[in-house]
Tab-separated table of N, CA and C in Angstrom:
chain	number	residue	atom	x	y	z
H	1	MET	N	0.855	-1.172	0.000
H	1	MET	CA	0.000	0.000	0.000
H	1	MET	C	0.899	1.233	0.000
H	2	SER	N	0.613	2.096	-0.904
H	2	SER	CA	1.428	3.308	-0.980
H	2	SER	C	0.997	4.305	0.099
H	3	THR	N	1.821	5.269	0.332
H	3	THR	CA	1.540	6.280	1.349
H	3	THR	C	0.269	7.049	1.022
H	4	ASN	N	0.090	7.331	-0.254
H	4	ASN	CA	-1.097	8.062	-0.692
H	4	ASN	C	-2.377	7.283	-0.374
H	5	ASP	N	-2.354	5.975	-0.635
H	5	ASP	CA	-3.512	5.134	-0.345
H	5	ASP	C	-3.791	5.091	1.163
H	6	TYR	N	-2.732	4.994	1.934
H	6	TYR	CA	-2.877	4.932	3.383
H	6	TYR	C	-3.490	6.227	3.933
H	7	VAL	N	-3.013	7.355	3.475
H	7	VAL	CA	-3.551	8.649	3.913
H	7	VAL	C	-5.025	8.763	3.522
H	8	LYS	N	-5.353	8.306	2.334
H	8	LYS	CA	-6.739	8.333	1.871
H	8	LYS	C	-7.620	7.456	2.762
H	9	TYR	N	-7.148	6.253	3.096
H	9	TYR	CA	-7.895	5.342	3.949
H	9	TYR	C	-8.114	5.938	5.346
H	10	VAL	N	-7.065	6.472	5.936
H	10	VAL	CA	-7.164	7.066	7.272
H	10	VAL	C	-8.129	8.247	7.259
H	11	THR	N	-8.057	9.064	6.235
H	11	THR	CA	-8.964	10.208	6.113
H	11	THR	C	-10.411	9.747	6.012
H	12	GLN	N	-10.657	8.707	5.239
H	12	GLN	CA	-12.015	8.171	5.114
H	12	GLN	C	-12.531	7.649	6.447
H	13	GLN	N	-11.676	6.959	7.189
H	13	GLN	CA	-12.086	6.428	8.482
H	13	GLN	C	-12.403	7.551	9.474
H	14	ILE	N	-11.613	8.597	9.467
H	14	ILE	CA	-11.845	9.733	10.371
H	14	ILE	C	-13.153	10.426	10.023
H	15	VAL	N	-13.392	10.639	8.739
H	15	VAL	CA	-14.635	11.288	8.317
H	15	VAL	C	-15.834	10.415	8.670
H	16	LYS	N	-15.703	9.123	8.448
H	16	LYS	CA	-16.788	8.191	8.792
H	16	LYS	C	-17.088	8.248	10.295
H	17	PHE	N	-16.049	8.289	11.112
H	17	PHE	CA	-16.207	8.369	12.560
H	17	PHE	C	-16.898	9.660	12.967
H	18	MET	N	-16.478	10.765	12.363
H	18	MET	CA	-17.041	12.065	12.727
H	18	MET	C	-18.488	12.213	12.264
H	19	ASP	N	-18.859	11.509	11.203
H	19	ASP	CA	-20.224	11.604	10.679
H	19	ASP	C	-21.237	10.797	11.484
H	20	THR	N	-20.782	9.778	12.209
H	20	THR	CA	-21.728	8.982	12.983
H	20	THR	C	-22.104	9.727	14.262
H	21	PRO	N	-23.364	9.661	14.647
H	21	PRO	CA	-23.802	10.334	15.871
H	21	PRO	C	-23.140	9.714	17.112
H	22	LYS	N	-23.009	10.511	18.136
H	22	LYS	CA	-22.342	10.077	19.363
H	22	LYS	C	-23.068	8.895	20.001
H	23	GLU	N	-24.381	8.923	20.000
H	23	GLU	CA	-25.153	7.832	20.602
H	23	GLU	C	-24.931	6.518	19.862
H	24	THR	N	-24.827	6.593	18.557
H	24	THR	CA	-24.586	5.379	17.765
H	24	THR	C	-23.216	4.801	18.083
H	25	ARG	N	-22.222	5.669	18.214
H	25	ARG	CA	-20.876	5.191	18.560
H	25	ARG	C	-20.876	4.541	19.936
H	26	LYS	N	-21.572	5.137	20.895
H	26	LYS	CA	-21.646	4.557	22.233
H	26	LYS	C	-22.327	3.194	22.202
H	27	GLN	N	-23.396	3.094	21.430
H	27	GLN	CA	-24.128	1.837	21.327
H	27	GLN	C	-23.250	0.754	20.682
H	28	GLN	N	-22.535	1.090	19.634
H	28	GLN	CA	-21.651	0.132	18.979
H	28	GLN	C	-20.539	-0.318	19.914
H	29	ARG	N	-19.978	0.615	20.665
H	29	ARG	CA	-18.915	0.291	21.617
H	29	ARG	C	-19.432	-0.667	22.686
H	30	GLN	N	-20.649	-0.410	23.188
H	30	GLN	CA	-21.228	-1.281	24.209
H	30	GLN	C	-21.512	-2.670	23.654
H	31	GLU	N	-21.983	-2.752	22.420
H	31	GLU	CA	-22.236	-4.050	21.792
H	31	GLU	C	-20.947	-4.844	21.638
H	32	ARG	N	-19.852	-4.173	21.247
H	32	ARG	CA	-18.561	-4.863	21.127
H	32	ARG	C	-18.095	-5.366	22.483
H	33	LYS	N	-18.266	-4.557	23.534
H	33	LYS	CA	-17.865	-4.980	24.877
H	33	LYS	C	-18.666	-6.189	25.324
H	34	ASP	N	-19.963	-6.174	25.080
H	34	ASP	CA	-20.815	-7.293	25.461
H	34	ASP	C	-20.428	-8.564	24.716
H	35	LEU	N	-20.139	-8.436	23.448
H	35	LEU	CA	-19.743	-9.586	22.647
H	35	LEU	C	-18.412	-10.142	23.123
H	36	ASP	N	-17.449	-9.289	23.405
H	36	ASP	CA	-16.143	-9.739	23.866
H	36	ASP	C	-16.234	-10.423	25.223
H	37	ALA	N	-17.042	-9.908	26.108
H	37	ALA	CA	-17.161	-10.462	27.448
H	37	ALA	C	-17.836	-11.824	27.431
H	38	SER	N	-18.780	-12.016	26.544
H	38	SER	CA	-19.524	-13.268	26.549
H	38	SER	C	-18.842	-14.374	25.758
H	39	SER	N	-17.966	-14.039	24.841
H	39	SER	CA	-17.420	-15.052	23.951
H	39	SER	C	-16.043	-15.574	24.354
H	40	SER	N	-15.470	-15.095	25.419
H	40	SER	CA	-14.142	-15.566	25.775
H	40	SER	C	-14.161	-16.269	27.129
H	41	TYR	N	-13.317	-17.271	27.255
H	41	TYR	CA	-13.169	-17.950	28.522
H	41	TYR	C	-12.405	-17.059	29.487
H	42	TYR	N	-12.698	-17.208	30.746
H	42	TYR	CA	-12.034	-16.407	31.772
H	42	TYR	C	-10.527	-16.637	31.759
H	43	SER	N	-10.107	-17.893	31.692
H	43	SER	CA	-8.669	-18.186	31.726
H	43	SER	C	-7.951	-17.629	30.511
H	44	ASN	N	-8.577	-17.688	29.341
H	44	ASN	CA	-7.944	-17.146	28.138
H	44	ASN	C	-7.838	-15.634	28.219
H	45	ARG	N	-8.868	-15.016	28.721
H	45	ARG	CA	-8.878	-13.560	28.762
H	45	ARG	C	-7.828	-13.016	29.727
H	46	TRP	N	-7.676	-13.649	30.869
H	46	TRP	CA	-6.773	-13.124	31.886
H	46	TRP	C	-5.385	-13.746	31.854
H	47	LEU	N	-5.266	-14.959	31.368
H	47	LEU	CA	-3.972	-15.633	31.438
H	47	LEU	C	-3.370	-15.948	30.075
H	48	GLY	N	-4.072	-15.699	29.018
H	48	GLY	CA	-3.527	-15.929	27.683
H	48	GLY	C	-3.917	-17.273	27.106
H	49	VAL	N	-3.198	-17.688	26.109
H	49	VAL	CA	-3.522	-18.897	25.368
H	49	VAL	C	-2.937	-20.139	26.043
H	50	LEU	N	-1.951	-19.973	26.877
H	50	LEU	CA	-1.285	-21.110	27.506
H	50	LEU	C	-2.252	-22.025	28.265
H	51	PRO	N	-3.155	-21.534	29.111
H	51	PRO	CA	-4.100	-22.438	29.777
H	51	PRO	C	-4.987	-23.199	28.784
H	52	PHE	N	-5.342	-22.559	27.705
H	52	PHE	CA	-6.143	-23.219	26.681
H	52	PHE	C	-5.369	-24.380	26.057
H	53	ALA	N	-4.100	-24.165	25.769
H	53	ALA	CA	-3.265	-25.214	25.187
H	53	ALA	C	-3.092	-26.378	26.157
H	54	VAL	N	-2.897	-26.075	27.418
H	54	VAL	CA	-2.760	-27.129	28.435
H	54	VAL	C	-4.050	-27.923	28.541
H	55	ARG	N	-5.176	-27.250	28.522
H	55	ARG	CA	-6.467	-27.922	28.608
H	55	ARG	C	-6.681	-28.838	27.402
H	56	LEU	N	-6.305	-28.376	26.207
H	56	LEU	CA	-6.426	-29.216	25.012
H	56	LEU	C	-5.544	-30.456	25.124
H	57	LEU	N	-4.330	-30.279	25.594
H	57	LEU	CA	-3.429	-31.416	25.767
H	57	LEU	C	-3.992	-32.427	26.756
H	58	MET	N	-4.509	-31.943	27.862
H	58	MET	CA	-5.052	-32.844	28.881
H	58	MET	C	-6.282	-33.581	28.342
H	59	ASN	N	-7.128	-32.900	27.612
H	59	ASN	CA	-8.308	-33.553	27.043
H	59	ASN	C	-7.901	-34.589	25.999
H	60	LYS	N	-6.852	-34.302	25.249
H	60	LYS	CA	-6.369	-35.230	24.233
H	60	LYS	C	-5.842	-36.505	24.890
H	61	LYS	N	-5.081	-36.355	25.964
H	61	LYS	CA	-4.559	-37.516	26.684
H	61	LYS	C	-5.677	-38.298	27.351
H	62	LYS	N	-6.673	-37.602	27.827
H	62	LYS	CA	-7.811	-38.233	28.511
H	62	LYS	C	-8.609	-39.103	27.536
H	63	ASP	N	-8.742	-38.654	26.294
H	63	ASP	CA	-9.521	-39.383	25.298
H	63	ASP	C	-8.815	-40.640	24.816
H	64	ARG	N	-7.533	-40.709	24.917
H	64	ARG	CA	-6.778	-41.885	24.433
H	64	ARG	C	-7.016	-43.058	25.259
């Protein structure tokens, strides 16, 4: 991507942001927060991917 394209993209995003009403932005932000909170495991969110990998390994050994 050339510099000109990047500047054009950033400008479009800023204008799009400024054109949306404040209430709509707040509502979208709240929807994203709700989606993020409900779709992630507690251990993954706070401790990273490592607990998830350990859990997969343990389940794999358990199934054998």
